């Protein structure tokens, strides 16, 4: 749903429509603005300005023959939206109605749950009645410019079809009259408010019902003609109005609740289509030979410049809203579960702050914290003993000793260890379970990690990743790194910890659980490689990570000897449940 941004050229505050069209020779789009005017072309990339048409009252809102363009600033938000976020991840982890990181349409079981309005609208998209009626295109396949191998390439458009997944899900909502949630981001050109002025990237508009859907032809910038599906979304009056802060939601439209003109069946395909455009009724069935033709007009398509029929833009009565859609505010996280287990997958979800409305990811192990106002929800749980996890089986079957024939790795076994040559060595150290003393030592270490993470002595955090999505993208797991401060320049040059050097703590700050883990790793490594120099077993960095239920982790106890192992191989297992891992390294600028 995000379209290419093309800035309007020219500095004049008052410029004619013809001047805009001369600037963009392929510019024929007429887009409605929130006041019922129109926007020529795709709008401006400067989101502090919007284009509106100054017109006589009797003129059609889509008639631009004598109109003049005026650049107006966005309206500032007087209050914060009740549900908002700064990153896509915050929305996906905290708001069950929209969990799509890429697509603008989020659906499950062929039913659309959320729809994101973003970027520059397509032709004949609209924002009417202060957002109570929104017309938008959905389903992808639009012409766009994408970056590939450092070069910008034009991705050609393609026809949308009713069986396309996103379109099919939206059609299901329309046919069964299932409401859905609309969201908007700060790039949506038809939104009249300055979200960026409040550092808001995403805001929830509320619950809408699809009142009409139809297919139409769209002429792309490259001159191609493609089928696009359009949807009209109408605001549901019975919902919790707090989600719709910027508007005067007390206004009613009872005088406008008039049904549109009745649908008419096409004499060729016998499929009904509504009267949408003032030019007259046309068949809107994309599979019909008379699609986009006026009856009796022969082979000529209808004009590309179209006005909506007045009756089509009127709000209409909707079916009563089911209770499940009346309040879409995310529930508060369970901070004190009855079983006191706080490492399940549900505890990886975000929170909706009741004070400021911000959606926030859970970035700290010890509690939920609003990223805006720092409102804290404390987590009250218990330490998970090893006996609760020992009997769980892996989700996939694997053999630790198996090496694939086509892996290109050379396998050898000596002294009970396994090594892969040429690109470093991997020593696999199996768990020592010969006696209760060894087990008790590891069990105690596992529980100490949990205790010190819960009280904040071990500051487990989810750190930002480098990503292509908008806003901050945090890791799925919690981690903390400890490394000598006087070696920080070596660490920054040779090893990229996800939290960065600035978030790496010194050994003086390391809690006892991390120190004990380092001692244990050094001891076991020395036992396995007893023919080596003792200095090889003195590690100076420990990365500790905690993985909740269904999160992937680096697994098994391995000694990876040589930089080639890190450069050429990856290792990963998916644990069945909660795990904590400690990785020790010896970082030496002179070591190869």
mmCIF file of C-alpha atoms in Angstrom, residues 42-311:
data_model
loop_
_atom_site.group_PDB
_atom_site.id
_atom_site.type_symbol
_atom_site.label_atom_id
_atom_site.label_comp_id
_atom_site.label_asym_id
_atom_site.label_seq_id
_atom_site.Cartn_x
_atom_site.Cartn_y
_atom_site.Cartn_z
ATOM 1 C CA UNK A 42 0.551 12.008 -6.039
ATOM 2 C CA UNK A 43 1.000 14.883 -3.600
ATOM 3 C CA UNK A 44 4.195 16.203 -2.073
ATOM 4 C CA UNK A 45 7.016 14.393 -0.320
ATOM 5 C CA UNK A 46 7.072 17.234 2.183
ATOM 6 C CA UNK A 47 4.582 15.991 4.748
ATOM 7 C CA UNK A 48 4.254 19.394 6.365
ATOM 8 C CA UNK A 49 2.208 20.580 3.384
ATOM 9 C CA UNK A 50 -0.925 19.378 1.628
ATOM 10 C CA UNK A 51 -2.715 20.440 -1.511
ATOM 11 C CA UNK A 52 -6.341 21.478 -1.501
ATOM 12 C CA UNK A 53 -8.632 22.932 -4.118
ATOM 13 C CA UNK A 54 -10.448 26.237 -3.516
ATOM 14 C CA UNK A 55 -13.779 25.905 -5.303
ATOM 15 C CA UNK A 56 -17.214 27.362 -5.570
ATOM 16 C CA UNK A 57 -19.748 25.449 -3.512
ATOM 17 C CA UNK A 58 -21.739 24.361 -6.551
ATOM 18 C CA UNK A 59 -18.758 22.751 -8.230
ATOM 19 C CA UNK A 60 -18.193 19.007 -8.068
ATOM 20 C CA UNK A 61 -15.456 18.004 -5.622
ATOM 21 C CA UNK A 62 -13.727 16.267 -8.542
ATOM 22 C CA UNK A 63 -14.061 19.068 -11.109
ATOM 23 C CA UNK A 64 -10.758 20.887 -11.431
ATOM 24 C CA UNK A 65 -11.240 22.887 -14.611
ATOM 25 C CA UNK A 66 -11.203 26.294 -12.909
ATOM 26 C CA UNK A 67 -9.817 25.405 -9.512
ATOM 27 C CA UNK A 68 -6.701 26.853 -7.955
ATOM 28 C CA UNK A 69 -4.221 25.004 -5.806
ATOM 29 C CA UNK A 70 -3.161 26.244 -2.426
ATOM 30 C CA UNK A 71 -0.513 24.645 -0.219
ATOM 31 C CA UNK A 72 -1.740 24.437 3.357
ATOM 32 C CA UNK A 73 0.138 23.235 6.440
ATOM 33 C CA UNK A 74 -1.071 20.138 8.207
ATOM 34 C CA UNK A 75 -3.262 20.606 11.250
ATOM 35 C CA UNK A 76 -1.502 19.971 14.541
ATOM 36 C CA UNK A 77 -2.883 17.322 16.867
ATOM 37 C CA UNK A 78 -4.504 18.881 19.922
ATOM 38 C CA UNK A 79 -4.562 15.532 21.739
ATOM 39 C CA UNK A 80 -2.659 12.300 21.302
ATOM 40 C CA UNK A 81 -4.322 9.344 19.577
ATOM 41 C CA UNK A 82 -5.476 6.710 22.013
ATOM 42 C CA UNK A 83 -3.454 3.990 20.272
ATOM 43 C CA UNK A 84 -0.202 4.942 18.545
ATOM 44 C CA UNK A 85 3.365 3.764 17.988
ATOM 45 C CA UNK A 86 6.723 4.786 16.581
ATOM 46 C CA UNK A 87 7.734 1.482 14.986
ATOM 47 C CA UNK A 88 6.073 -1.286 13.018
ATOM 48 C CA UNK A 89 7.311 -3.822 15.555
ATOM 49 C CA UNK A 90 5.517 -1.998 18.373
ATOM 50 C CA UNK A 91 2.262 -2.323 16.449
ATOM 51 C CA UNK A 92 2.779 -5.973 15.534
ATOM 52 C CA UNK A 93 3.777 -7.073 19.044
ATOM 53 C CA UNK A 94 1.206 -5.023 20.952
ATOM 54 C CA UNK A 95 -1.894 -4.762 18.727
ATOM 55 C CA UNK A 96 -3.576 -8.018 17.761
ATOM 56 C CA UNK A 97 -5.505 -6.411 14.902
ATOM 57 C CA UNK A 98 -2.372 -5.772 12.846
ATOM 58 C CA UNK A 99 0.688 -8.041 12.875
ATOM 59 C CA UNK A 100 2.065 -7.673 9.362
ATOM 60 C CA UNK A 101 5.635 -6.382 9.091
ATOM 61 C CA UNK A 102 5.539 -5.947 5.304
ATOM 62 C CA UNK A 103 2.054 -5.916 3.815
ATOM 63 C CA UNK A 104 -0.530 -3.205 4.347
ATOM 64 C CA UNK A 105 -3.264 -5.835 4.688
ATOM 65 C CA UNK A 106 -3.196 -8.147 7.710
ATOM 66 C CA UNK A 107 -5.469 -11.162 7.488
ATOM 67 C CA UNK A 108 -5.907 -14.554 9.139
ATOM 68 C CA UNK A 109 -8.038 -17.463 7.952
ATOM 69 C CA UNK A 110 -8.984 -15.467 4.851
ATOM 70 C CA UNK A 111 -10.485 -12.627 6.937
ATOM 71 C CA UNK A 112 -8.915 -9.170 7.090
ATOM 72 C CA UNK A 113 -8.240 -7.904 10.599
ATOM 73 C CA UNK A 114 -6.259 -4.722 9.915
ATOM 74 C CA UNK A 115 -5.601 -2.354 7.015
ATOM 75 C CA UNK A 116 -2.820 0.258 6.928
ATOM 76 C CA UNK A 117 -3.221 3.550 5.054
ATOM 77 C CA UNK A 118 0.222 4.683 3.952
ATOM 78 C CA UNK A 119 2.043 6.650 1.305
ATOM 79 C CA UNK A 120 0.570 8.465 -1.649
ATOM 80 C CA UNK A 121 -2.928 7.398 -2.644
ATOM 81 C CA UNK A 122 -3.840 5.889 -5.959
ATOM 82 C CA UNK A 123 -6.145 7.682 -8.339
ATOM 83 C CA UNK A 124 -9.640 8.142 -6.931
ATOM 84 C CA UNK A 125 -8.651 7.256 -3.379
ATOM 85 C CA UNK A 126 -10.477 9.545 -0.970
ATOM 86 C CA UNK A 127 -10.793 10.821 2.591
ATOM 87 C CA UNK A 128 -14.338 12.125 3.217
ATOM 88 C CA UNK A 129 -16.500 13.249 6.134
ATOM 89 C CA UNK A 130 -13.388 13.902 8.258
ATOM 90 C CA UNK A 131 -12.309 10.311 7.800
ATOM 91 C CA UNK A 132 -15.698 8.707 8.402
ATOM 92 C CA UNK A 133 -15.592 7.485 4.796
ATOM 93 C CA UNK A 134 -12.290 6.413 3.271
ATOM 94 C CA UNK A 135 -11.764 5.041 -0.229
ATOM 95 C CA UNK A 136 -8.544 3.135 -0.758
ATOM 96 C CA UNK A 137 -6.924 0.553 -2.992
ATOM 97 C CA UNK A 138 -5.430 -2.601 -1.554
ATOM 98 C CA UNK A 139 -3.800 -5.841 -2.547
ATOM 99 C CA UNK A 140 -0.395 -4.822 -3.893
ATOM 100 C CA UNK A 141 0.960 -5.238 -7.432
ATOM 101 C CA UNK A 142 1.274 -1.487 -7.950
ATOM 102 C CA UNK A 143 4.080 0.027 -9.990
ATOM 103 C CA UNK A 144 6.976 0.973 -7.730
ATOM 104 C CA UNK A 145 10.666 1.701 -7.610
ATOM 105 C CA UNK A 146 12.739 -0.794 -5.632
ATOM 106 C CA UNK A 147 16.399 -0.973 -4.727
ATOM 107 C CA UNK A 148 18.302 -4.037 -5.905
ATOM 108 C CA UNK A 149 22.058 -4.477 -5.512
ATOM 109 C CA UNK A 150 22.529 -0.769 -4.930
ATOM 110 C CA UNK A 151 20.515 0.274 -7.983
ATOM 111 C CA UNK A 152 16.990 1.633 -8.241
ATOM 112 C CA UNK A 153 14.827 -0.463 -10.561
ATOM 113 C CA UNK A 154 11.254 0.018 -11.727
ATOM 114 C CA UNK A 155 8.978 -2.856 -10.770
ATOM 115 C CA UNK A 156 6.162 -3.005 -13.288
ATOM 116 C CA UNK A 157 2.567 -3.168 -12.161
ATOM 117 C CA UNK A 158 0.339 -6.190 -12.648
ATOM 118 C CA UNK A 159 -3.396 -6.831 -12.649
ATOM 119 C CA UNK A 160 -4.999 -7.519 -9.313
ATOM 120 C CA UNK A 161 -7.331 -10.498 -9.214
ATOM 121 C CA UNK A 162 -10.141 -11.454 -6.873
ATOM 122 C CA UNK A 163 -8.218 -14.597 -5.931
ATOM 123 C CA UNK A 164 -5.128 -12.663 -4.798
ATOM 124 C CA UNK A 165 -4.692 -13.346 -1.086
ATOM 125 C CA UNK A 166 -5.063 -9.778 0.195
ATOM 126 C CA UNK A 167 -7.894 -8.930 -2.197
ATOM 127 C CA UNK A 168 -9.656 -12.197 -1.404
ATOM 128 C CA UNK A 169 -9.501 -11.506 2.335
ATOM 129 C CA UNK A 170 -10.885 -7.984 1.873
ATOM 130 C CA UNK A 171 -13.691 -9.349 -0.299
ATOM 131 C CA UNK A 172 -14.544 -11.821 2.465
ATOM 132 C CA UNK A 173 -14.993 -8.933 4.902
ATOM 133 C CA UNK A 174 -17.215 -7.135 2.404
ATOM 134 C CA UNK A 175 -19.423 -10.109 1.535
ATOM 135 C CA UNK A 176 -19.868 -11.177 5.157
ATOM 136 C CA UNK A 177 -19.880 -7.591 6.487
ATOM 137 C CA UNK A 178 -17.101 -8.315 8.960
ATOM 138 C CA UNK A 179 -15.601 -5.080 10.371
ATOM 139 C CA UNK A 180 -11.859 -4.450 10.379
ATOM 140 C CA UNK A 181 -9.457 -1.955 11.934
ATOM 141 C CA UNK A 182 -7.883 0.901 9.968
ATOM 142 C CA UNK A 183 -4.482 2.317 10.846
ATOM 143 C CA UNK A 184 -2.675 5.294 9.366
ATOM 144 C CA UNK A 185 0.986 6.259 9.275
ATOM 145 C CA UNK A 186 2.694 9.614 8.936
ATOM 146 C CA UNK A 187 3.257 9.070 5.207
ATOM 147 C CA UNK A 188 -0.406 8.866 4.269
ATOM 148 C CA UNK A 189 -0.876 11.933 2.080
ATOM 149 C CA UNK A 190 -4.637 12.337 2.626
ATOM 150 C CA UNK A 191 -4.470 12.449 6.420
ATOM 151 C CA UNK A 192 -4.980 16.091 7.489
ATOM 152 C CA UNK A 193 -3.061 15.926 10.782
ATOM 153 C CA UNK A 194 0.661 16.186 11.420
ATOM 154 C CA UNK A 195 1.501 12.901 13.103
ATOM 155 C CA UNK A 196 5.227 13.516 12.765
ATOM 156 C CA UNK A 197 4.914 16.689 14.832
ATOM 157 C CA UNK A 198 4.158 14.481 17.847
ATOM 158 C CA UNK A 199 6.745 11.840 16.873
ATOM 159 C CA UNK A 200 3.938 9.479 15.912
ATOM 160 C CA UNK A 201 4.560 7.045 13.079
ATOM 161 C CA UNK A 202 1.445 4.858 13.337
ATOM 162 C CA UNK A 203 -1.996 5.626 14.758
ATOM 163 C CA UNK A 204 -5.171 3.557 14.971
ATOM 164 C CA UNK A 205 -8.193 5.214 13.351
ATOM 165 C CA UNK A 206 -10.757 2.717 14.558
ATOM 166 C CA UNK A 207 -13.213 0.074 13.351
ATOM 167 C CA UNK A 208 -14.635 0.338 9.840
ATOM 168 C CA UNK A 209 -16.951 -1.682 7.625
ATOM 169 C CA UNK A 210 -16.416 -2.118 3.879
ATOM 170 C CA UNK A 211 -19.549 -0.695 2.281
ATOM 171 C CA UNK A 212 -18.558 -1.083 -1.375
ATOM 172 C CA UNK A 213 -15.888 -2.772 -3.435
ATOM 173 C CA UNK A 214 -15.262 -2.579 -7.146
ATOM 174 C CA UNK A 215 -12.627 -3.001 -9.828
ATOM 175 C CA UNK A 216 -11.386 -0.215 -12.068
ATOM 176 C CA UNK A 217 -8.649 0.490 -14.566
ATOM 177 C CA UNK A 218 -5.552 2.384 -13.464
ATOM 178 C CA UNK A 219 -3.117 3.975 -15.890
ATOM 179 C CA UNK A 220 0.419 3.686 -14.493
ATOM 180 C CA UNK A 221 3.209 6.221 -14.922
ATOM 181 C CA UNK A 222 4.662 4.013 -17.652
ATOM 182 C CA UNK A 223 1.368 4.220 -19.550
ATOM 183 C CA UNK A 224 0.208 0.665 -18.848
ATOM 184 C CA UNK A 225 -3.404 -0.157 -17.988
ATOM 185 C CA UNK A 226 -4.033 -2.465 -15.031
ATOM 186 C CA UNK A 227 -6.975 -3.632 -12.941
ATOM 187 C CA UNK A 228 -7.144 -2.320 -9.377
ATOM 188 C CA UNK A 229 -9.603 -3.210 -6.635
ATOM 189 C CA UNK A 230 -11.030 -0.334 -4.601
ATOM 190 C CA UNK A 231 -12.737 -0.461 -1.217
ATOM 191 C CA UNK A 232 -14.846 2.102 0.612
ATOM 192 C CA UNK A 233 -14.494 1.957 4.402
ATOM 193 C CA UNK A 234 -17.096 3.555 6.671
ATOM 194 C CA UNK A 235 -16.573 4.356 10.347
ATOM 195 C CA UNK A 236 -18.672 2.268 12.759
ATOM 196 C CA UNK A 237 -20.516 4.612 15.114
ATOM 197 C CA UNK A 238 -20.998 2.176 18.007
ATOM 198 C CA UNK A 239 -17.323 1.625 18.814
ATOM 199 C CA UNK A 240 -15.283 3.051 21.662
ATOM 200 C CA UNK A 241 -14.724 6.594 20.375
ATOM 201 C CA UNK A 242 -11.412 7.025 22.210
ATOM 202 C CA UNK A 243 -9.578 5.498 19.252
ATOM 203 C CA UNK A 244 -10.600 8.445 17.072
ATOM 204 C CA UNK A 245 -9.182 11.403 18.944
ATOM 205 C CA UNK A 246 -8.371 13.974 16.241
ATOM 206 C CA UNK A 247 -11.939 14.339 14.997
ATOM 207 C CA UNK A 248 -15.199 15.662 16.331
ATOM 208 C CA UNK A 249 -16.654 12.214 16.868
ATOM 209 C CA UNK A 250 -19.830 13.593 18.480
ATOM 210 C CA UNK A 251 -20.980 14.805 15.067
ATOM 211 C CA UNK A 252 -23.720 12.636 13.577
ATOM 212 C CA UNK A 253 -24.643 12.097 9.975
ATOM 213 C CA UNK A 254 -28.227 10.973 10.310
ATOM 214 C CA UNK A 255 -29.331 13.387 7.600
ATOM 215 C CA UNK A 256 -26.814 11.793 5.271
ATOM 216 C CA UNK A 257 -27.806 8.209 5.969
ATOM 217 C CA UNK A 258 -29.355 7.719 2.570
ATOM 218 C CA UNK A 259 -28.818 4.549 0.589
ATOM 219 C CA UNK A 260 -27.143 4.953 -2.769
ATOM 220 C CA UNK A 261 -28.821 4.190 -6.042
ATOM 221 C CA UNK A 262 -29.641 0.532 -6.515
ATOM 222 C CA UNK A 263 -27.119 -1.788 -8.133
ATOM 223 C CA UNK A 264 -27.662 -2.583 -11.768
ATOM 224 C CA UNK A 265 -26.911 -5.855 -13.525
ATOM 225 C CA UNK A 266 -24.736 -5.944 -16.591
ATOM 226 C CA UNK A 267 -26.606 -7.290 -19.628
ATOM 227 C CA UNK A 268 -23.505 -9.222 -20.697
ATOM 228 C CA UNK A 269 -22.115 -10.838 -17.517
ATOM 229 C CA UNK A 270 -25.284 -10.426 -15.407
ATOM 230 C CA UNK A 271 -23.168 -9.299 -12.455
ATOM 231 C CA UNK A 272 -24.432 -6.331 -10.383
ATOM 232 C CA UNK A 273 -22.368 -3.142 -10.029
ATOM 233 C CA UNK A 274 -23.164 -0.001 -8.009
ATOM 234 C CA UNK A 275 -23.478 3.467 -9.482
ATOM 235 C CA UNK A 276 -20.196 5.074 -8.423
ATOM 236 C CA UNK A 277 -19.309 7.764 -10.971
ATOM 237 C CA UNK A 278 -21.340 10.720 -12.155
ATOM 238 C CA UNK A 279 -20.552 9.877 -15.785
ATOM 239 C CA UNK A 280 -23.069 7.052 -15.497
ATOM 240 C CA UNK A 281 -23.362 3.403 -14.645
ATOM 241 C CA UNK A 282 -20.599 1.081 -15.860
ATOM 242 C CA UNK A 283 -19.899 -2.619 -15.400
ATOM 243 C CA UNK A 284 -17.226 -3.028 -12.713
ATOM 244 C CA UNK A 285 -16.667 -6.759 -13.166
ATOM 245 C CA UNK A 286 -13.056 -7.031 -14.339
ATOM 246 C CA UNK A 287 -13.697 -10.380 -16.068
ATOM 247 C CA UNK A 288 -16.486 -8.993 -18.255
ATOM 248 C CA UNK A 289 -15.792 -7.909 -21.840
ATOM 249 C CA UNK A 290 -17.746 -4.716 -21.148
ATOM 250 C CA UNK A 291 -15.776 -3.841 -18.012
ATOM 251 C CA UNK A 292 -15.159 -0.082 -17.696
ATOM 252 C CA UNK A 293 -17.487 0.681 -20.655
ATOM 253 C CA UNK A 294 -20.613 2.807 -20.644
ATOM 254 C CA UNK A 295 -23.623 0.910 -21.994
ATOM 255 C CA UNK A 296 -24.063 1.650 -25.680
ATOM 256 C CA UNK A 297 -20.685 3.414 -25.956
ATOM 257 C CA UNK A 298 -19.104 0.709 -28.087
ATOM 258 C CA UNK A 299 -15.468 -0.164 -27.476
ATOM 259 C CA UNK A 300 -14.568 3.171 -25.881
ATOM 260 C CA UNK A 301 -13.554 3.104 -22.228
ATOM 261 C CA UNK A 302 -15.048 5.645 -19.851
ATOM 262 C CA UNK A 303 -12.996 8.857 -19.416
ATOM 263 C CA UNK A 304 -10.001 8.676 -17.116
ATOM 264 C CA UNK A 305 -11.070 11.861 -15.286
ATOM 265 C CA UNK A 306 -14.040 10.854 -13.158
ATOM 266 C CA UNK A 307 -16.225 12.357 -10.450
ATOM 267 C CA UNK A 308 -17.887 10.276 -7.781
ATOM 268 C CA UNK A 309 -21.665 10.281 -7.891
ATOM 269 C CA UNK A 310 -23.067 12.438 -5.093
ATOM 270 C CA UNK A 311 -25.139 9.628 -3.595
#
